Backbone as JSON, one array per atom type, in Angstrom:
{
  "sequence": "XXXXXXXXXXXXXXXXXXXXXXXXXXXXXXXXXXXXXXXXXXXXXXXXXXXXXXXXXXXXXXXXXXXXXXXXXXXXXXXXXXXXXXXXXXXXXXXXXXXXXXXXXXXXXXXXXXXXXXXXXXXXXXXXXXXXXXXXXXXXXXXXXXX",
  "N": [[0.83, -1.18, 0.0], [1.85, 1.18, 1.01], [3.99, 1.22, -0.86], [2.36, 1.87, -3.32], [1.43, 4.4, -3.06], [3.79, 6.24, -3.25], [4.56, 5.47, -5.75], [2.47, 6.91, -6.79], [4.11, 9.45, -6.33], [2.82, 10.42, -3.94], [2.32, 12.34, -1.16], [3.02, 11.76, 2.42], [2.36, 10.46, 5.64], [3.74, 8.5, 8.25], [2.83, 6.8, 10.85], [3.46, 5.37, 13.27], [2.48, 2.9, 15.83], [3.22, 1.64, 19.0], [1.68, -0.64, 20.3], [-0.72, -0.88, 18.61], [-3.72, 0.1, 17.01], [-6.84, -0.37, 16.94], [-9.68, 0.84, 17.49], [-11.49, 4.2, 16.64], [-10.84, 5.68, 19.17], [-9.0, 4.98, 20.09], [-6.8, 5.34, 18.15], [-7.13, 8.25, 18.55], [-6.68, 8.6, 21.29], [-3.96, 8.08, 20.73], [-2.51, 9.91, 18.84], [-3.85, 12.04, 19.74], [-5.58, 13.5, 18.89], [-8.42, 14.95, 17.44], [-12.09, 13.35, 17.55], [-12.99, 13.52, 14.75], [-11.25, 13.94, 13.16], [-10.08, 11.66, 12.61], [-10.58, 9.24, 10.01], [-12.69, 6.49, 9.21], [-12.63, 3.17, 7.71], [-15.25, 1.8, 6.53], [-16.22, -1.73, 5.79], [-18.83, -2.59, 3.63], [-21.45, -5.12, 2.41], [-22.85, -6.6, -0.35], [-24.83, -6.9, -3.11], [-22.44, -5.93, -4.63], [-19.05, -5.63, -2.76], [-18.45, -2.29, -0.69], [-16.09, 0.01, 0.38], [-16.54, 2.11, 2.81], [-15.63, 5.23, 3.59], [-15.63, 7.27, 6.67], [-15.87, 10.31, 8.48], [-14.54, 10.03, 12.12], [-16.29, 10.86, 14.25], [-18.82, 10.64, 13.29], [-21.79, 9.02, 11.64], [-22.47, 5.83, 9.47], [-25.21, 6.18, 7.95], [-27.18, 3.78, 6.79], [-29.16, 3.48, 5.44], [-28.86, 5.6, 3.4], [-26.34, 4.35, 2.36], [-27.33, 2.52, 0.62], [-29.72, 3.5, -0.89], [-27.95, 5.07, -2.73], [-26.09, 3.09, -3.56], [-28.1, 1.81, -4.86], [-28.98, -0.74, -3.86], [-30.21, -2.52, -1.76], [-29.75, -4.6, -0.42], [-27.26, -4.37, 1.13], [-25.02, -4.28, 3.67], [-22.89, -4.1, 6.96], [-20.16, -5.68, 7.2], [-19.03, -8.92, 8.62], [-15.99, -9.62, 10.37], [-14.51, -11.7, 9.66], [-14.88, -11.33, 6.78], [-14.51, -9.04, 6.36], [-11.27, -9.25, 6.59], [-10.93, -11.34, 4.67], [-12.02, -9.74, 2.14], [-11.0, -7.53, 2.15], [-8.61, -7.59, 2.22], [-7.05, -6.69, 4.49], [-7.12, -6.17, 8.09], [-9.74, -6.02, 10.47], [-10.11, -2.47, 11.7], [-7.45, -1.36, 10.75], [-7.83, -1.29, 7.8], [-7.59, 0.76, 5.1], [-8.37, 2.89, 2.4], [-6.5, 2.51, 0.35], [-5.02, 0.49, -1.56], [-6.55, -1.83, -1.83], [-7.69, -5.17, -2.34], [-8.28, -6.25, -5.44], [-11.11, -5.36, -7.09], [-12.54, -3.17, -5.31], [-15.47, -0.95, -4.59], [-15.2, 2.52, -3.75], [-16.6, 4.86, -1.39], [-16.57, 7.9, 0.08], [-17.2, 10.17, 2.46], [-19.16, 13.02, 2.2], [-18.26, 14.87, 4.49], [-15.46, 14.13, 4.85], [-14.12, 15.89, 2.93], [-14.1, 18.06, 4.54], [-12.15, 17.68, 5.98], [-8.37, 19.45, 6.72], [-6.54, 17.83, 7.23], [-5.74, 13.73, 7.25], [-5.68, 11.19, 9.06], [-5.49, 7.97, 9.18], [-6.3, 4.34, 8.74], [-3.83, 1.76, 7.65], [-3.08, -0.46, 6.87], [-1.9, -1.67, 8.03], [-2.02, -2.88, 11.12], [0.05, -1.58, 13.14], [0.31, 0.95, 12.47], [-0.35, 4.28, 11.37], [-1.74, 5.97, 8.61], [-1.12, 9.87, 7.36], [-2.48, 12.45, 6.09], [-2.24, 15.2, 3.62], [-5.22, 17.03, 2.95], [-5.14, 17.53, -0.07], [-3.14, 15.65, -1.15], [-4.46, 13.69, -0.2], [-6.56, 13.88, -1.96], [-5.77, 13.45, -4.61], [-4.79, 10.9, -4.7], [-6.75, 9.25, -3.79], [-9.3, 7.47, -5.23], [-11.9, 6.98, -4.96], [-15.72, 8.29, -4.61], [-17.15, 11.17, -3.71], [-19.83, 11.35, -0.77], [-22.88, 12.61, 0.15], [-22.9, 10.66, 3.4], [-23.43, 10.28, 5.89], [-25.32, 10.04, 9.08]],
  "CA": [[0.0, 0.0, 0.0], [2.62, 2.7, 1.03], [4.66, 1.16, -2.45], [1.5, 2.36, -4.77], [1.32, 5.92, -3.02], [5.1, 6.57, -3.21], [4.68, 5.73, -6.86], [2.45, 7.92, -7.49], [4.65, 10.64, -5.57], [1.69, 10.9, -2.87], [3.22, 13.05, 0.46], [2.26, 10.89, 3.32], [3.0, 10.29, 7.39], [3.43, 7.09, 8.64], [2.61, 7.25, 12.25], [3.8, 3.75, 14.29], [2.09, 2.8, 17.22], [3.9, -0.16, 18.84], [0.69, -1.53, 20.73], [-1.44, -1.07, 17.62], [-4.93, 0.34, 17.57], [-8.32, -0.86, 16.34], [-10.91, 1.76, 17.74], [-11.54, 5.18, 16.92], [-11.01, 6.13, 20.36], [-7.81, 4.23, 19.81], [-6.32, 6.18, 17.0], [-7.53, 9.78, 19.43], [-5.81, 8.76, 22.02], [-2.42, 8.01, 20.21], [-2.71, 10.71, 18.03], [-4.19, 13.63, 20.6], [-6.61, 14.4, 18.21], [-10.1, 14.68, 17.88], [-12.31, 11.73, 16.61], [-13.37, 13.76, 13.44], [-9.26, 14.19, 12.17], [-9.81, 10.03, 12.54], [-11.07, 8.23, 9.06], [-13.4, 5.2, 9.62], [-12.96, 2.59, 6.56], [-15.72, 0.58, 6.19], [-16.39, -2.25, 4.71], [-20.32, -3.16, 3.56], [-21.03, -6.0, 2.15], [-24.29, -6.59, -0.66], [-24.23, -7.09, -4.72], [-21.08, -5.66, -4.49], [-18.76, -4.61, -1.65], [-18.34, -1.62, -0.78], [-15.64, 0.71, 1.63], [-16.95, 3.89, 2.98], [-14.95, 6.27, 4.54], [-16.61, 8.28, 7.42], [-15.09, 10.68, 10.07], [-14.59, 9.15, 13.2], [-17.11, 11.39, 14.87], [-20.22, 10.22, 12.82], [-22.02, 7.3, 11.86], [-22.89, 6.2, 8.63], [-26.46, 5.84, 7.01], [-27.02, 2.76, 5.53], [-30.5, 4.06, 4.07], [-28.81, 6.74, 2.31], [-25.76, 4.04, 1.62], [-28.2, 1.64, 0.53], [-30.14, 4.49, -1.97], [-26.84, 5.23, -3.06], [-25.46, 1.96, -4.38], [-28.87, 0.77, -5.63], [-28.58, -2.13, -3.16], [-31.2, -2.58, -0.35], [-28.81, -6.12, 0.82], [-26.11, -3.88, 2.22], [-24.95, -4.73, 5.38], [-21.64, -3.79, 7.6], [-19.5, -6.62, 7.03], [-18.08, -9.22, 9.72], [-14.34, -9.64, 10.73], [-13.95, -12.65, 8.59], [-15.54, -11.28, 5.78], [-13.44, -7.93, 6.15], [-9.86, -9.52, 5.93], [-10.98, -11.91, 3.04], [-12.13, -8.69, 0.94], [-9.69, -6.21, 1.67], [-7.27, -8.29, 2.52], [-6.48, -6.09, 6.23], [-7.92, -6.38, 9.34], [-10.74, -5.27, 11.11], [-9.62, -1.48, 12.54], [-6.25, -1.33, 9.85], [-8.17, -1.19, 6.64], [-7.01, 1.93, 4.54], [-8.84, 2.95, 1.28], [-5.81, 2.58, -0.36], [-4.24, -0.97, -1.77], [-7.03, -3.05, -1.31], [-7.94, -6.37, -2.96], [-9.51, -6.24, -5.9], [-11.26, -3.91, -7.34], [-13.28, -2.82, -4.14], [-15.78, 0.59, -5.15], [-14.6, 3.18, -2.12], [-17.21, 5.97, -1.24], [-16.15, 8.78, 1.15], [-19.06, 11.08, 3.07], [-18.79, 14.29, 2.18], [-17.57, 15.51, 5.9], [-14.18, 13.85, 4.46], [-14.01, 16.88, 2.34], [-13.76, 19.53, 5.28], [-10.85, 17.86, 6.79], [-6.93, 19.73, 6.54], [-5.24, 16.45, 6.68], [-6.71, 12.85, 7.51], [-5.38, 10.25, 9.6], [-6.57, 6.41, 8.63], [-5.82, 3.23, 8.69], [-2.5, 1.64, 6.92], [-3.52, -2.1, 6.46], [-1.04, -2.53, 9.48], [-2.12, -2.87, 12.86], [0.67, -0.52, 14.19], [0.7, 1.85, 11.59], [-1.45, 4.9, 10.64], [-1.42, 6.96, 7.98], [-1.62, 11.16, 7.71], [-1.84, 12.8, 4.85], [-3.24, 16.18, 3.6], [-6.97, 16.9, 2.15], [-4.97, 17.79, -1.24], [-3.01, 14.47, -1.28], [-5.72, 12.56, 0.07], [-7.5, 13.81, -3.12], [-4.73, 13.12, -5.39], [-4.83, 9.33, -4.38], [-8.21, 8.73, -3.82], [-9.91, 6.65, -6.46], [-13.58, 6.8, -5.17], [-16.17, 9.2, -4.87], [-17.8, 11.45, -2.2], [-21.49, 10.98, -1.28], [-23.59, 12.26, 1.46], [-23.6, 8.97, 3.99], [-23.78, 10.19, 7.52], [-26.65, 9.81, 9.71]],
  "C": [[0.88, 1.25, 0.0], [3.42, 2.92, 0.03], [3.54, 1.94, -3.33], [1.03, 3.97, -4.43], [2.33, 6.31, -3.32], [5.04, 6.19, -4.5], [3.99, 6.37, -7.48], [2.81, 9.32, -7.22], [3.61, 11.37, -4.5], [2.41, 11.34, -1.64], [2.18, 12.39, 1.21], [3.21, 11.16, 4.62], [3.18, 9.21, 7.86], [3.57, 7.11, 10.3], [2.79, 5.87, 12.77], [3.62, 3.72, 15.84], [2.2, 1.39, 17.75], [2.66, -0.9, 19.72], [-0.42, -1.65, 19.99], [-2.73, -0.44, 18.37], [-5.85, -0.12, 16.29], [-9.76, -0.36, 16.2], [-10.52, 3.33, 17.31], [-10.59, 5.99, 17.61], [-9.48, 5.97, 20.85], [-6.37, 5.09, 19.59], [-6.28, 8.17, 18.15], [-6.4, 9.82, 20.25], [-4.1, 8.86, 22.03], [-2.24, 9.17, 19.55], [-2.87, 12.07, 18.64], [-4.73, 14.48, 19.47], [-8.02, 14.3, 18.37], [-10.91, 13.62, 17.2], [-12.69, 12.44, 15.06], [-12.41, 13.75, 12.47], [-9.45, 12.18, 11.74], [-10.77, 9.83, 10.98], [-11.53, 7.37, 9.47], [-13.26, 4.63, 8.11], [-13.8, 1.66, 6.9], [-16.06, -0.4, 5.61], [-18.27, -2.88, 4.66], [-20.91, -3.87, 2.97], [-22.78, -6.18, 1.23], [-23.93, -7.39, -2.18], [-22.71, -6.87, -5.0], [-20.34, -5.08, -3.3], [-18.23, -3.48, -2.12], [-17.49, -0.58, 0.3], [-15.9, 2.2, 1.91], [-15.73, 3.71, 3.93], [-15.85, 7.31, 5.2], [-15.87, 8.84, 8.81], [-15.21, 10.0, 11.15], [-15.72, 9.79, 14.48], [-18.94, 11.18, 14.65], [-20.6, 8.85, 12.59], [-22.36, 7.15, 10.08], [-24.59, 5.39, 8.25], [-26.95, 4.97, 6.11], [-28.31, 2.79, 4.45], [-29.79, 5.06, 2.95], [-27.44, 5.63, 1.57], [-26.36, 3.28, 0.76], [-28.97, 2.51, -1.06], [-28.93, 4.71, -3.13], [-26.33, 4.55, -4.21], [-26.8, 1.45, -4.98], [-29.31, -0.42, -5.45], [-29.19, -1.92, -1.88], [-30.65, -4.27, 0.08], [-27.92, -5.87, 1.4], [-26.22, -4.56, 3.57], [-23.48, -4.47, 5.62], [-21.52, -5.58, 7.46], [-18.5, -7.07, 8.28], [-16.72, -9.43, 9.83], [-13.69, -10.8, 9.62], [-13.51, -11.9, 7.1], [-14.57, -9.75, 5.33], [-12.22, -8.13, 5.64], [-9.83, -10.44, 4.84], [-11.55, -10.82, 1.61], [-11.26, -7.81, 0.73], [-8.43, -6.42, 1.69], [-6.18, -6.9, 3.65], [-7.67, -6.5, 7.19], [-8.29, -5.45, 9.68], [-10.02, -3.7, 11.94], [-7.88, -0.91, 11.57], [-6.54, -1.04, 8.49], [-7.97, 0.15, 5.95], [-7.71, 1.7, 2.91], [-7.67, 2.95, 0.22], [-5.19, 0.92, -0.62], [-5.03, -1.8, -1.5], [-7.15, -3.88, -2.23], [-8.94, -6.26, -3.83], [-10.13, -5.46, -6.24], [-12.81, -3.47, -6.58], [-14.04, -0.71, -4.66], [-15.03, 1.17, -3.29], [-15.76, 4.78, -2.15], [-16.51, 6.31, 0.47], [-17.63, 9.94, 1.45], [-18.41, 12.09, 2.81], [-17.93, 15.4, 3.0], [-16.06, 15.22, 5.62], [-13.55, 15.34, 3.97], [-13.13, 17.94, 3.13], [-12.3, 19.23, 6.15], [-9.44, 18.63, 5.94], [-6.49, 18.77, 6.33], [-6.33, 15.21, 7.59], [-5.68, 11.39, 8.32], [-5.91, 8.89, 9.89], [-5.48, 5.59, 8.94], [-4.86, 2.7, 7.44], [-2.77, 0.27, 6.42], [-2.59, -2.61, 7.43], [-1.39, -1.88, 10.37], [-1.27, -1.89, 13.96], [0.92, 0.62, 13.84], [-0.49, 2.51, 10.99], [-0.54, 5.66, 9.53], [-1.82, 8.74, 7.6], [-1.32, 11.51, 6.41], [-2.92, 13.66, 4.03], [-4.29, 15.9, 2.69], [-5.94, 16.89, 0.48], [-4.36, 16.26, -1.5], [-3.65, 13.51, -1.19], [-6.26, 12.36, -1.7], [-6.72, 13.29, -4.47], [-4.78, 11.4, -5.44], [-5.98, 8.96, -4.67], [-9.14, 8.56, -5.17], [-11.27, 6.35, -6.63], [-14.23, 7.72, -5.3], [-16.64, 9.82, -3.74], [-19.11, 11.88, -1.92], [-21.83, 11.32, 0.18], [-24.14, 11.49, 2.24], [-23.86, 9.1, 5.38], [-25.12, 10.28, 8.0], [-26.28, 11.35, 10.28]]
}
């Protein structure tokens, strides 16, 4: 994952946290930020999966993700079902490098952040990296999903 940003000259942070985090609340506390600077990747699971991205302060809407994709079988996807699609684990998943060609919607609130701090696909490792780079990388689209 951090090979296919660095080729496309993406400016990034790599933040290493040697007891790893998995929550939110996780990520805040290591970090000493607020939960909205945090990224949530999720993964949702229907006709096709699908990974939202949603600040770490909100929730997301599965009626409006659900409207969205065209797909009233959505559903948040379990732990198994997470590291056999994205190939990372539950709380590590990063919209970047995943398995496959996975769609990636981001909520609009993504937008208003300065810089964004997410998940790396490793357990001890986040990643930071400004709204302009973010956008530079980012390969999905951004869709009003919060509740």
């Amino acid at each position: 994952m951090f090979q296919e940003l660095e080729k496309k000259a993406i400016s990034f942070e790599k933040i290493v946290i040697p007891n790893g985090v998995h929550t939110v609340e996780d990520v805040q506390r290591a970090c000493r930020c607020a939960k909205a600077e945090v990224i949530k990747a999720l993964l949702f699971v229907g006709k096709k999966p699908v990974v939202v991205l949603m600040t770490g302060d909100k929730k997301v809407d599965i009626e409006k993700l659900k409207k969205a994709r065209g797909d009233d079988t959505l559903r948040m996807a379990d732990k198994n079902e997470v590291s056999n699609i994205t190939g990372y684990a539950v709380g590590a998943v990063s919209p970047f490098g995943l398995r496959g060609s996975i769609d990636v919607i981001a909520d609009q609130g993504v937008q208003a952040l300065a810089s964004l701090i997410m998940g790396s696909g490793k357990d001890d490792t986040l990643l930071k990296m400004s709204q302009s780079e973010f956008v530079r990388a980012f390969k999905g689209i951004f869709v009003p999903l919060a509740l």
